[in-house]
mmCIF file of C-alpha atoms and ligand atoms in Angstrom:
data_model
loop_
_atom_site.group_PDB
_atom_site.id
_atom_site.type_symbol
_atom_site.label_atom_id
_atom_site.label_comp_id
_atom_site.label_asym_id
_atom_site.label_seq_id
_atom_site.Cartn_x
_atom_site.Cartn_y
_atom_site.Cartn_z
ATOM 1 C CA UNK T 1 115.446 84.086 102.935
ATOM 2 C CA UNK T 2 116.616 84.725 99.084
ATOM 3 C CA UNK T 3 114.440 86.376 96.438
ATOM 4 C CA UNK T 4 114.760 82.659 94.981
ATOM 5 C CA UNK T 5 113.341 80.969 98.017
ATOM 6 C CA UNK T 6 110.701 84.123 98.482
ATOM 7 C CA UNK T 7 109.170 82.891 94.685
ATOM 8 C CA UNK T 8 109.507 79.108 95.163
ATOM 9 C CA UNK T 9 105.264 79.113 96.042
ATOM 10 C CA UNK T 10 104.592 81.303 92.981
ATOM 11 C CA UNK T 11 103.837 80.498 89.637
ATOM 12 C CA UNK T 12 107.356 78.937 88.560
ATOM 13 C CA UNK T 13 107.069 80.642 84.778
ATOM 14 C CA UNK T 14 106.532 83.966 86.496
ATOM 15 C CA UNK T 15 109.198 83.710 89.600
ATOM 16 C CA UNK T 16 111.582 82.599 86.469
ATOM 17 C CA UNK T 17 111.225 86.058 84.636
ATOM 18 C CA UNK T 18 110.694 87.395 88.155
ATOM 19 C CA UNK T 19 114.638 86.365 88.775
ATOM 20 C CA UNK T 20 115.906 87.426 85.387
ATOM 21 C CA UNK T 21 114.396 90.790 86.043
ATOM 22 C CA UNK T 22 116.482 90.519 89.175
ATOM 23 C CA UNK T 23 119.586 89.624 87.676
ATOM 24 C CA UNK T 24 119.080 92.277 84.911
ATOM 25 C CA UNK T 25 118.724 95.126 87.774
ATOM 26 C CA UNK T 26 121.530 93.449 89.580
ATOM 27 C CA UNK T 27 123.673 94.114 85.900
ATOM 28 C CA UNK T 28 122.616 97.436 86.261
ATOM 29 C CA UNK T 29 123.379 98.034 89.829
ATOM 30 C CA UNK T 30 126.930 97.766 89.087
ATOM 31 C CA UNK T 31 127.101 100.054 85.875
ATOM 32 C CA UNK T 32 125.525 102.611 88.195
ATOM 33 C CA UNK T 33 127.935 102.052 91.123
ATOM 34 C CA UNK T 34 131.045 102.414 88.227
ATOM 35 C CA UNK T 35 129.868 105.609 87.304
ATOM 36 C CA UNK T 36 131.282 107.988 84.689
ATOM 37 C CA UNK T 37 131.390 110.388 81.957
ATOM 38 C CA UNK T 38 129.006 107.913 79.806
ATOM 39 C CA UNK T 39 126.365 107.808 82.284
ATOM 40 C CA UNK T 40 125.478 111.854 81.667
ATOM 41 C CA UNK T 41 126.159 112.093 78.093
ATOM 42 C CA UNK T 42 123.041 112.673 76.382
ATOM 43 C CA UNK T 43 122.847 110.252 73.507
ATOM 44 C CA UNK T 44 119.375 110.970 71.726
ATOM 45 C CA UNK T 45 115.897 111.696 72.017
ATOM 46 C CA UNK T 46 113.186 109.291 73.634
ATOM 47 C CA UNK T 47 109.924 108.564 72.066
ATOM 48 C CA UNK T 48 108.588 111.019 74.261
ATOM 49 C CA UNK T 49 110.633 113.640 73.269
ATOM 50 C CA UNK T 50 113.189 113.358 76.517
ATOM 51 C CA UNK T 51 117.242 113.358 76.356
ATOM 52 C CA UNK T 52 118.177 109.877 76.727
ATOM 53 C CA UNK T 53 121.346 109.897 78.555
ATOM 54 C CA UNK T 54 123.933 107.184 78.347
ATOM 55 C CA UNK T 55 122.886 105.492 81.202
ATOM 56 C CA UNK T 56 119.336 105.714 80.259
ATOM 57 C CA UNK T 57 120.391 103.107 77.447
ATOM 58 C CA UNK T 58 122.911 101.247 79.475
ATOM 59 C CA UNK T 59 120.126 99.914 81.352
ATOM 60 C CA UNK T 60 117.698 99.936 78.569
ATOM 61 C CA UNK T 61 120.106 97.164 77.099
ATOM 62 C CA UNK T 62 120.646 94.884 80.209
ATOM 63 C CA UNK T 63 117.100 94.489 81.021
ATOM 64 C CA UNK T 64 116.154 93.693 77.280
ATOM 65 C CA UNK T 65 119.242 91.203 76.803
ATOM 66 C CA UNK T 66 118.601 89.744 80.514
ATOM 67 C CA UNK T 67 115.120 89.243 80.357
ATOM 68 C CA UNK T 68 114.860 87.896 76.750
ATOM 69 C CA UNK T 69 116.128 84.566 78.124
ATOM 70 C CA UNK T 70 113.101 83.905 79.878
ATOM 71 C CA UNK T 71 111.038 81.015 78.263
ATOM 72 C CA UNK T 72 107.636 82.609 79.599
ATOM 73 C CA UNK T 73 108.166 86.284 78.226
ATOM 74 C CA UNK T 74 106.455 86.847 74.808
ATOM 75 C CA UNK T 75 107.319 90.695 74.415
ATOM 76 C CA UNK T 76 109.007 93.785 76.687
ATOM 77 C CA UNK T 77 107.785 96.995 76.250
ATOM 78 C CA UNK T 78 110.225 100.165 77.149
ATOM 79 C CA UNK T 79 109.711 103.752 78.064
ATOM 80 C CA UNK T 80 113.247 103.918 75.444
ATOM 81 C CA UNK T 81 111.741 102.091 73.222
ATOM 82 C CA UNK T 82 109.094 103.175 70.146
ATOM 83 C CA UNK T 83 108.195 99.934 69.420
ATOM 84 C CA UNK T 84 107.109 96.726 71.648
ATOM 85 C CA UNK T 85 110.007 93.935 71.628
ATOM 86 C CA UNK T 86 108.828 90.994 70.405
ATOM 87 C CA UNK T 87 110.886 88.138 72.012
ATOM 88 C CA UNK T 88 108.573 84.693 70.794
ATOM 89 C CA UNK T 89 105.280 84.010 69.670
ATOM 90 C CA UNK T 90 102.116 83.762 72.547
ATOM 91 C CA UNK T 91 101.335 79.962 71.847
ATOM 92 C CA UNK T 92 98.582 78.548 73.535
ATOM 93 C CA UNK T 93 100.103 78.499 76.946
ATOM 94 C CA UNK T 94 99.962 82.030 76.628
ATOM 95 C CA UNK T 95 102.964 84.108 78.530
ATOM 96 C CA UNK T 96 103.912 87.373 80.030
ATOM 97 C CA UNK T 97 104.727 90.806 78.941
ATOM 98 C CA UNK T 98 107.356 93.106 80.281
ATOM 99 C CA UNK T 99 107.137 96.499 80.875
ATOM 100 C CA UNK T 100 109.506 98.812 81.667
ATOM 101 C CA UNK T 101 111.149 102.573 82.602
ATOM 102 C CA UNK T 102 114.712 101.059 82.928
ATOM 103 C CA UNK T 103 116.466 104.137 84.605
ATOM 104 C CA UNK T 104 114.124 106.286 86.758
ATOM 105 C CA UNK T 105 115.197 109.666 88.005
ATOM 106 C CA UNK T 106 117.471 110.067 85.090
ATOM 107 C CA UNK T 107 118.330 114.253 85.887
ATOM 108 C CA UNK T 108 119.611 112.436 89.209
ATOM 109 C CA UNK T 109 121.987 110.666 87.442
ATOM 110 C CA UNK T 110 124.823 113.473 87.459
ATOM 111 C CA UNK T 111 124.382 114.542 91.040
ATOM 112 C CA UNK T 112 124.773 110.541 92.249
ATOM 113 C CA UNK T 113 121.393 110.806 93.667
ATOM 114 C CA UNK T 114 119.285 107.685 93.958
ATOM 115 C CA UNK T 115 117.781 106.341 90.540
ATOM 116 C CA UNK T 116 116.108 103.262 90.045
ATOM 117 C CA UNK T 117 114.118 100.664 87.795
ATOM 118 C CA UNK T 118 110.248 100.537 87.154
ATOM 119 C CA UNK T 119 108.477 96.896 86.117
ATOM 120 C CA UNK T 120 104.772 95.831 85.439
ATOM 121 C CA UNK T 121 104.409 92.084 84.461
ATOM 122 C CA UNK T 122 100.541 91.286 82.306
ATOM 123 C CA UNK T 123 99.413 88.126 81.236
ATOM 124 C CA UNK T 124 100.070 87.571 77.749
ATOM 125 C CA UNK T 125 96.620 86.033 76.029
ATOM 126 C CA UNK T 126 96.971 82.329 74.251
ATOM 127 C CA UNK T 127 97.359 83.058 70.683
ATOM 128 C CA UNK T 128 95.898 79.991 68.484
ATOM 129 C CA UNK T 129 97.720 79.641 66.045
ATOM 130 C CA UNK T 130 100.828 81.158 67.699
ATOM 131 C CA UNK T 131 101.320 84.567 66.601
ATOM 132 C CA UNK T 132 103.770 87.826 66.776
ATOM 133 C CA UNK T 133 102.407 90.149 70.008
ATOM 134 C CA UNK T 134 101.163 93.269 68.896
ATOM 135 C CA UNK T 135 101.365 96.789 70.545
ATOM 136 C CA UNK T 136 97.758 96.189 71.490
ATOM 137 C CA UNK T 137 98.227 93.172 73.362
ATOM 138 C CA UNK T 138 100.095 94.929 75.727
ATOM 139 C CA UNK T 139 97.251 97.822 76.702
ATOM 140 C CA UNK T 140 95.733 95.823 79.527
ATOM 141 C CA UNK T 141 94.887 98.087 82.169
ATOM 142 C CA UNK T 142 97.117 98.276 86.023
ATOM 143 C CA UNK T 143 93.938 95.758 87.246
ATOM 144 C CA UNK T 144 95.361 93.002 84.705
ATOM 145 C CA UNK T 145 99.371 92.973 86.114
ATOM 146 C CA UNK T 146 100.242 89.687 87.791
ATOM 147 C CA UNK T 147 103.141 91.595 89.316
ATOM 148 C CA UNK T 148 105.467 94.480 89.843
ATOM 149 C CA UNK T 149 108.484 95.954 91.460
ATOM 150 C CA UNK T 150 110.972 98.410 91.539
ATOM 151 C CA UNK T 151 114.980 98.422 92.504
ATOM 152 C CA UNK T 152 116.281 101.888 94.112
ATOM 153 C CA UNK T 153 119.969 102.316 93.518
ATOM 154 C CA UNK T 154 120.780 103.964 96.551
ATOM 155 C CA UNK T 155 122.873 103.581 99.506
ATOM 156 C CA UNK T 156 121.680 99.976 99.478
ATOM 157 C CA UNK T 157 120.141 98.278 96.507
ATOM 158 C CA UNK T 158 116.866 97.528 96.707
ATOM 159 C CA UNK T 159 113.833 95.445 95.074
ATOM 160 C CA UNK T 160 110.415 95.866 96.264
ATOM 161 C CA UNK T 161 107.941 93.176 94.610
ATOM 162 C CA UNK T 162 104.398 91.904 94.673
ATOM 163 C CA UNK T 163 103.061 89.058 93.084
ATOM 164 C CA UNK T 164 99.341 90.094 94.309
ATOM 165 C CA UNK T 165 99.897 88.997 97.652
ATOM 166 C CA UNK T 166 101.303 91.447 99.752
ATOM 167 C CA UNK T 167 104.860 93.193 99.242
ATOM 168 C CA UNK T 168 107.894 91.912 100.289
ATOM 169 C CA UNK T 169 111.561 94.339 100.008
ATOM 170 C CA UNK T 170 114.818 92.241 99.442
ATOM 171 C CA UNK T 171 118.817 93.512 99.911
ATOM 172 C CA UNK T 172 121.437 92.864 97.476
ATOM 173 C CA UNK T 173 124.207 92.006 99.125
ATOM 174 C CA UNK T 174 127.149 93.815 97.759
ATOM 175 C CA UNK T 175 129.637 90.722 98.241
ATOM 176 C CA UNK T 176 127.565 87.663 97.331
ATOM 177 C CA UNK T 177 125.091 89.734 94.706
ATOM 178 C CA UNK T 178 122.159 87.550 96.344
ATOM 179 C CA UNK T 179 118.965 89.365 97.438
ATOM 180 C CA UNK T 180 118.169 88.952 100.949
ATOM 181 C CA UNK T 181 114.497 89.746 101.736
ATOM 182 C CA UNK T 182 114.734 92.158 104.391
ATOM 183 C CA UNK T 183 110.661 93.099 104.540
ATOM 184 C CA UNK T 184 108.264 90.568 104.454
ATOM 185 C CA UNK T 185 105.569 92.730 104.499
ATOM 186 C CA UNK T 186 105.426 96.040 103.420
ATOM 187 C CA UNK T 187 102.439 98.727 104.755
ATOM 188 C CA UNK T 188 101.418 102.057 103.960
ATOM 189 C CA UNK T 189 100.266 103.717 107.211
ATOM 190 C CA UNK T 190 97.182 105.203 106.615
ATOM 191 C CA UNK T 191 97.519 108.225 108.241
ATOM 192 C CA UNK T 192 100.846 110.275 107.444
ATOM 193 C CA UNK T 193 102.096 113.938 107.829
ATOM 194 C CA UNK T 194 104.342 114.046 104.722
ATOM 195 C CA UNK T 195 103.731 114.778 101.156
ATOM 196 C CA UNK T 196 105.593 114.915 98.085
ATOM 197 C CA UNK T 197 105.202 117.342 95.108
ATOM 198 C CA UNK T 198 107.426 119.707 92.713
ATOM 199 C CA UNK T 199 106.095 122.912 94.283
ATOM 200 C CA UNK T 200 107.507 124.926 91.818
ATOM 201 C CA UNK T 201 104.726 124.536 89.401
ATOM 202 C CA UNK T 202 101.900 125.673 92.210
ATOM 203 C CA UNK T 203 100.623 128.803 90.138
ATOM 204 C CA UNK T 204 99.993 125.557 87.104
ATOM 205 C CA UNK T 205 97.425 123.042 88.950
ATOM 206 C CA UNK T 206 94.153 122.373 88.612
ATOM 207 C CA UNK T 207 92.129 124.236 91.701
ATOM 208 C CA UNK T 208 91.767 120.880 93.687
ATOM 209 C CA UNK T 209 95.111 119.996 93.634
ATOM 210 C CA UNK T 210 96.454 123.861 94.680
ATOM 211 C CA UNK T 211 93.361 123.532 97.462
ATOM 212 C CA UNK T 212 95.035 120.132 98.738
ATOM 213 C CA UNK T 213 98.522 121.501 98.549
ATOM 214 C CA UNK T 214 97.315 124.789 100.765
ATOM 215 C CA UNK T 215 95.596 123.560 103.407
ATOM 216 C CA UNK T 216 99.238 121.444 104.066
ATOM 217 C CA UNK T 217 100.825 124.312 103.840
ATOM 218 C CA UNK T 218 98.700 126.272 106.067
ATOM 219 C CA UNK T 219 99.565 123.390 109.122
ATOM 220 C CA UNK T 220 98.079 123.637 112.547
ATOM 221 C CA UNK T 221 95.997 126.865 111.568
ATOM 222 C CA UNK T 222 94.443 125.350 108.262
ATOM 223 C CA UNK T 223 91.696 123.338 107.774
ATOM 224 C CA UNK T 224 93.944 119.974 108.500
ATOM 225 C CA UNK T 225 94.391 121.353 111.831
ATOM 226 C CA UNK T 226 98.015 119.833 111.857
ATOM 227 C CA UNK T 227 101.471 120.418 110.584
ATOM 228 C CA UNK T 228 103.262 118.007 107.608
ATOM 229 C CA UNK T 229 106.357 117.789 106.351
ATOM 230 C CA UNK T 230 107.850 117.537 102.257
ATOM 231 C CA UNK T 231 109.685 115.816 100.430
ATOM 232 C CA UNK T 232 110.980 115.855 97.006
ATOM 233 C CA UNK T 233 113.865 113.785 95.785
ATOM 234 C CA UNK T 234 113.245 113.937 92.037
ATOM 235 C CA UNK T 235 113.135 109.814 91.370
ATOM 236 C CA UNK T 236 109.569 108.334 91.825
ATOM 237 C CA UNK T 237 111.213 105.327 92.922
ATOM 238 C CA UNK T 238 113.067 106.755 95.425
ATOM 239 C CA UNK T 239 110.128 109.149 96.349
ATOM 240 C CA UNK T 240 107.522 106.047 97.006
ATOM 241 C CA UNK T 241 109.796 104.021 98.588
ATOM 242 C CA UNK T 242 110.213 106.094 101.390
ATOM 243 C CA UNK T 243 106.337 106.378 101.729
ATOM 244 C CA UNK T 244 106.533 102.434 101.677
ATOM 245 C CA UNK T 245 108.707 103.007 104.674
ATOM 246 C CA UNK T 246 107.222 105.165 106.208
ATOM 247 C CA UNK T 247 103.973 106.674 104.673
ATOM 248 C CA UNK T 248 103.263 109.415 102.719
ATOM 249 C CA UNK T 249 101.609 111.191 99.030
ATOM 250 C CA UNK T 250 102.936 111.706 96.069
ATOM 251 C CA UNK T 251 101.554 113.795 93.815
ATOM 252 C CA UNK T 252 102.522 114.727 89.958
ATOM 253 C CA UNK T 253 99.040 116.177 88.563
ATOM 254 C CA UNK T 254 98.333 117.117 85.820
ATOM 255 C CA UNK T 255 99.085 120.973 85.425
ATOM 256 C CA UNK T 256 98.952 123.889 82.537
ATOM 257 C CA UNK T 257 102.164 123.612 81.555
ATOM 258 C CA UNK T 258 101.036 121.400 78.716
ATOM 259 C CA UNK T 259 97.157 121.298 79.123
ATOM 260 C CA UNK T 260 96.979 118.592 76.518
ATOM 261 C CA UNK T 261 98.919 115.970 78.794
ATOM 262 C CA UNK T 262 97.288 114.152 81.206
ATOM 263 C CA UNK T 263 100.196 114.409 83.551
ATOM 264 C CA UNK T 264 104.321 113.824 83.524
ATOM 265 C CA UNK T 265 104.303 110.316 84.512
ATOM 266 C CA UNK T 266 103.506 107.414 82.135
ATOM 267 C CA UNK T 267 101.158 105.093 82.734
ATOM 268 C CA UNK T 268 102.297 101.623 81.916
ATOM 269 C CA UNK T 269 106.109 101.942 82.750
ATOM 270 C CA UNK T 270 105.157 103.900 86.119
ATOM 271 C CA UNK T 271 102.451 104.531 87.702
ATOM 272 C CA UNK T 272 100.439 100.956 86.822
ATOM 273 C CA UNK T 273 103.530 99.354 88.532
ATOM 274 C CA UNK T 274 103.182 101.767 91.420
ATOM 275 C CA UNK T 275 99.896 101.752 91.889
ATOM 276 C CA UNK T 276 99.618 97.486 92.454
ATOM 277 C CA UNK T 277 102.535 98.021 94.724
ATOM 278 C CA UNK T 278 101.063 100.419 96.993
ATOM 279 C CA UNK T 279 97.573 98.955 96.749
ATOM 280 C CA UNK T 280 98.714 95.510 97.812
ATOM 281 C CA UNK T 281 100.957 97.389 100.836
ATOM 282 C CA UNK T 282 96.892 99.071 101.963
ATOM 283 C CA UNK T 283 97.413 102.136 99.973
ATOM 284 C CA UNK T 284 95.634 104.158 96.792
ATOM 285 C CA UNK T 285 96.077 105.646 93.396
ATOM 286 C CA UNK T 286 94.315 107.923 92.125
ATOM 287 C CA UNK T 287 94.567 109.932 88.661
ATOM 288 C CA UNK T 288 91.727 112.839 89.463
ATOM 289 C CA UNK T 289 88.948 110.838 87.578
ATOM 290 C CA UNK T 290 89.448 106.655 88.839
ATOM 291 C CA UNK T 291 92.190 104.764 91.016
ATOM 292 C CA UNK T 292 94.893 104.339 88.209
ATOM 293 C CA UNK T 293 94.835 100.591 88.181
ATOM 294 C CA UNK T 294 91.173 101.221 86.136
ATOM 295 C CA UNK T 295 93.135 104.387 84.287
ATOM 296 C CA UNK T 296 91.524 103.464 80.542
ATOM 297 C CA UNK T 297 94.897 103.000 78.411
ATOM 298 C CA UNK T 298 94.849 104.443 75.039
ATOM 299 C CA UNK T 299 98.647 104.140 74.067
ATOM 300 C CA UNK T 300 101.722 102.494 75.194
ATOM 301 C CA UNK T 301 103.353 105.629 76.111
ATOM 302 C CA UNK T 302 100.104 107.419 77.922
ATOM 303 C CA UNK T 303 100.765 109.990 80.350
ATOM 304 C CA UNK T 304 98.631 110.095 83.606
ATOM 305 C CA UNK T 305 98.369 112.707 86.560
ATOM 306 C CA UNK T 306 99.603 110.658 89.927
ATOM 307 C CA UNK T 307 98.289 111.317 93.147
ATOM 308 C CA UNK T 308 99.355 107.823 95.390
ATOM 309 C CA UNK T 309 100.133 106.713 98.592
ATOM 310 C CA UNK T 310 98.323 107.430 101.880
ATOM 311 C CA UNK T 311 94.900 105.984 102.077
ATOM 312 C CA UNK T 312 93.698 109.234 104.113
ATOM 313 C CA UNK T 313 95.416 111.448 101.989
ATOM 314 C CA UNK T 314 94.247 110.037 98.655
ATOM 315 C CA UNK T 315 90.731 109.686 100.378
ATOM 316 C CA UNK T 316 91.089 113.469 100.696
ATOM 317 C CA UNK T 317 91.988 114.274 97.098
ATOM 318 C CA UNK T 318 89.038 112.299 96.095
ATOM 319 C CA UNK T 319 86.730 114.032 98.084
ATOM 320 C CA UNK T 320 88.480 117.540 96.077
ATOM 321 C CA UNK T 321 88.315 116.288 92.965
ATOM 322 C CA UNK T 322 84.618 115.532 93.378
ATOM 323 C CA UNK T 323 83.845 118.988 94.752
ATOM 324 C CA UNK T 324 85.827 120.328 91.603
HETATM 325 P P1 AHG W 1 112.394 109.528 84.094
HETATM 326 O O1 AHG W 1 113.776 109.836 84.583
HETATM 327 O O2 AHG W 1 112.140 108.055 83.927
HETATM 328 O O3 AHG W 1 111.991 110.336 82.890
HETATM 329 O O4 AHG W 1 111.340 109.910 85.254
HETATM 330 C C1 AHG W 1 111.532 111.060 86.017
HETATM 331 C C2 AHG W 1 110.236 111.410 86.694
HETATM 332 C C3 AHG W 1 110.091 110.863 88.094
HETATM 333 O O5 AHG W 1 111.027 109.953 88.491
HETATM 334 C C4 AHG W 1 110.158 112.088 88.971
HETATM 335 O O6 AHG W 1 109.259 111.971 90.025
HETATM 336 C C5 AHG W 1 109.817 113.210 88.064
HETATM 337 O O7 AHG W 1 110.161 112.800 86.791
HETATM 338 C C6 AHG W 1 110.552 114.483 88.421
HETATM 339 O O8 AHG W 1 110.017 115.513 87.699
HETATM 340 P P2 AHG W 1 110.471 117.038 87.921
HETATM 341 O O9 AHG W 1 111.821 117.159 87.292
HETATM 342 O O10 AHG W 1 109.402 117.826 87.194
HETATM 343 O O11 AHG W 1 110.478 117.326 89.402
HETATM 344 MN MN1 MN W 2 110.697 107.435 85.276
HETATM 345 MN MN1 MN W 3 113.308 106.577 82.717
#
């Protein structure tokens, strides 16, 4: 079964951008295979204060050309990007909005290391008369996205998409550039015995977090009474889709590295898109205060601590947080 015959019972406005999103990753798939000098040359500086490198942009510019041609999208918003896209006026059918981190993992890019793309689809509201979207129209909180995926350049290509019914992965075949769906249904286990986390800024967290973090360390003789495993590949995408696969936590908290940021990752280019994902495949987000798909958004570019995956193990950094 295609990605085109996976979308044919869904709204056929939203499989439409759905597929141009798809095409648009499928662009960028093959600028990332090519590889070259341009890919690591650092071109500017982000909104966020981050090098963008040259591939950073590449993609940037695909998705933003690809998508645009989709009847249904009203604006894009980028993690590149300053500013929200406008692409038409909201009429009063309404729309979608795009949002996107268009190249994630970009230190990986150098070291040919799996990198991938980040999208959260939200309703965009009527507008009578039809007006220009404004950045405000887009801060609808993770609860509001009618979908999201992600595409992991890696030894295969790969989307993973919900439309709020379950999850389903999909292949791109490297001859035919079609996407073959190759998971119908995509779980979280509950239970795991693998984590993920940048250790090196331990002596940093918050006292739940470095609680959490020891008692996994600590294995059979801790508190958890069993051993578990890490992992830490440096991409988020390529870091939750193995806990798709197989299960798993991922953790970026918040830390006092820069006590005035809620955390590394950004809200609506990331974790919102995440956080649907794994919820629909039986799993949890959680940002130290409320599951991230309730996260209150107060800018396009927020920051938020991450702690997703696992139902047990997010259940357990709850019950943390809450002791303080
Ligand atoms: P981006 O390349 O879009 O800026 O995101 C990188 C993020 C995420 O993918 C990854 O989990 C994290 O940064 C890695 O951070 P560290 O370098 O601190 O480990
Ligand atoms: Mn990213
Ligand atoms: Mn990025």
């Amino acid at each position: 079964m295609t990605l085109s015959d996976h979308l044919a019972t869904a709204n056929p406005a939203l499989a439409q951008l759905l597929l141009s999103v798809a095409d648009a990753c499928v662009e960028i798939a093959g600028v990332v295979r090519r590889g070259g000098a341009e890919h690591s040359a650092a071109v500017s500086v982000n909104v966020q204060g981050e090098v963008q490198k040259g591939l950073d942009v590449m993609a940037n510019d695909i998705l933003i050309r690809v998508a645009a041609r989709s009847p249904a999208l009203v604006a894009m918003g980028s993690e590149e990007m300053d500013e929200i896209i406008p692409v038409r006026d909201a009429g009063p059918d309404g729309g979608y909005f795009l949002l996107f981190d268009p190249l994630d993992g970009s230190s990986n890019i150098d070291v040919n290391i799996s990198v991938g793309t980040i999208f959260s689809i939200l309703p965009a509201p009527a507008a009578d008369p039809a007006r220009p979207a404004t950045e405000a129209d887009l801060m609808q909180p993770g609860r509001n996205q009618v979908a999201a995926g992600y595409v992991v350049y890696g030894p295969q290509v790969t989307l993973v998409l919900t439309t709020g019914d379950g999850v389903a992965g999909f292949t791109l075949d490297p001859e035919t550039l079609v996407w073959n769906r190759s998971a119908e249904r995509m779980t979280v286990p509950a239970r795991t015995g693998e984590y993920a986390i940048n250790a090196s800024n331990h002596r940093h967290w918050a006292a739940p977090v470095r609680t959490y973090v020891d008692e996994l360390l600590a294995g059979k003789d801790g508190p958890r009474g069993r051993n578990f495993n890490m992992r830490w590949v440096g991409s988020m995408v390529a870091d939750l889709h193995r806990i798709l696969t197989r299960g798993g936590v991922f953790l970026y908290p918040w830390d006092r590295r820069e006590p005035d940021r809620a955390g590394r990752l950004r809200l609506m280019y990331e974790a919102n898109p995440m956080a649907l994902i794994i919820a629909q495949a039986g799993g949890q987000a959680f940002d130290g205060t409320t599951d991230i798909l309730d996260t209150p958004v107060t800018g396009l570019h927020q920051r938020v601590a991450v702690m997703i995956g696992s139902s047990e193990e997010v259940d357990h950094l709850k019950a943390l947080h809450a002791a303080g």
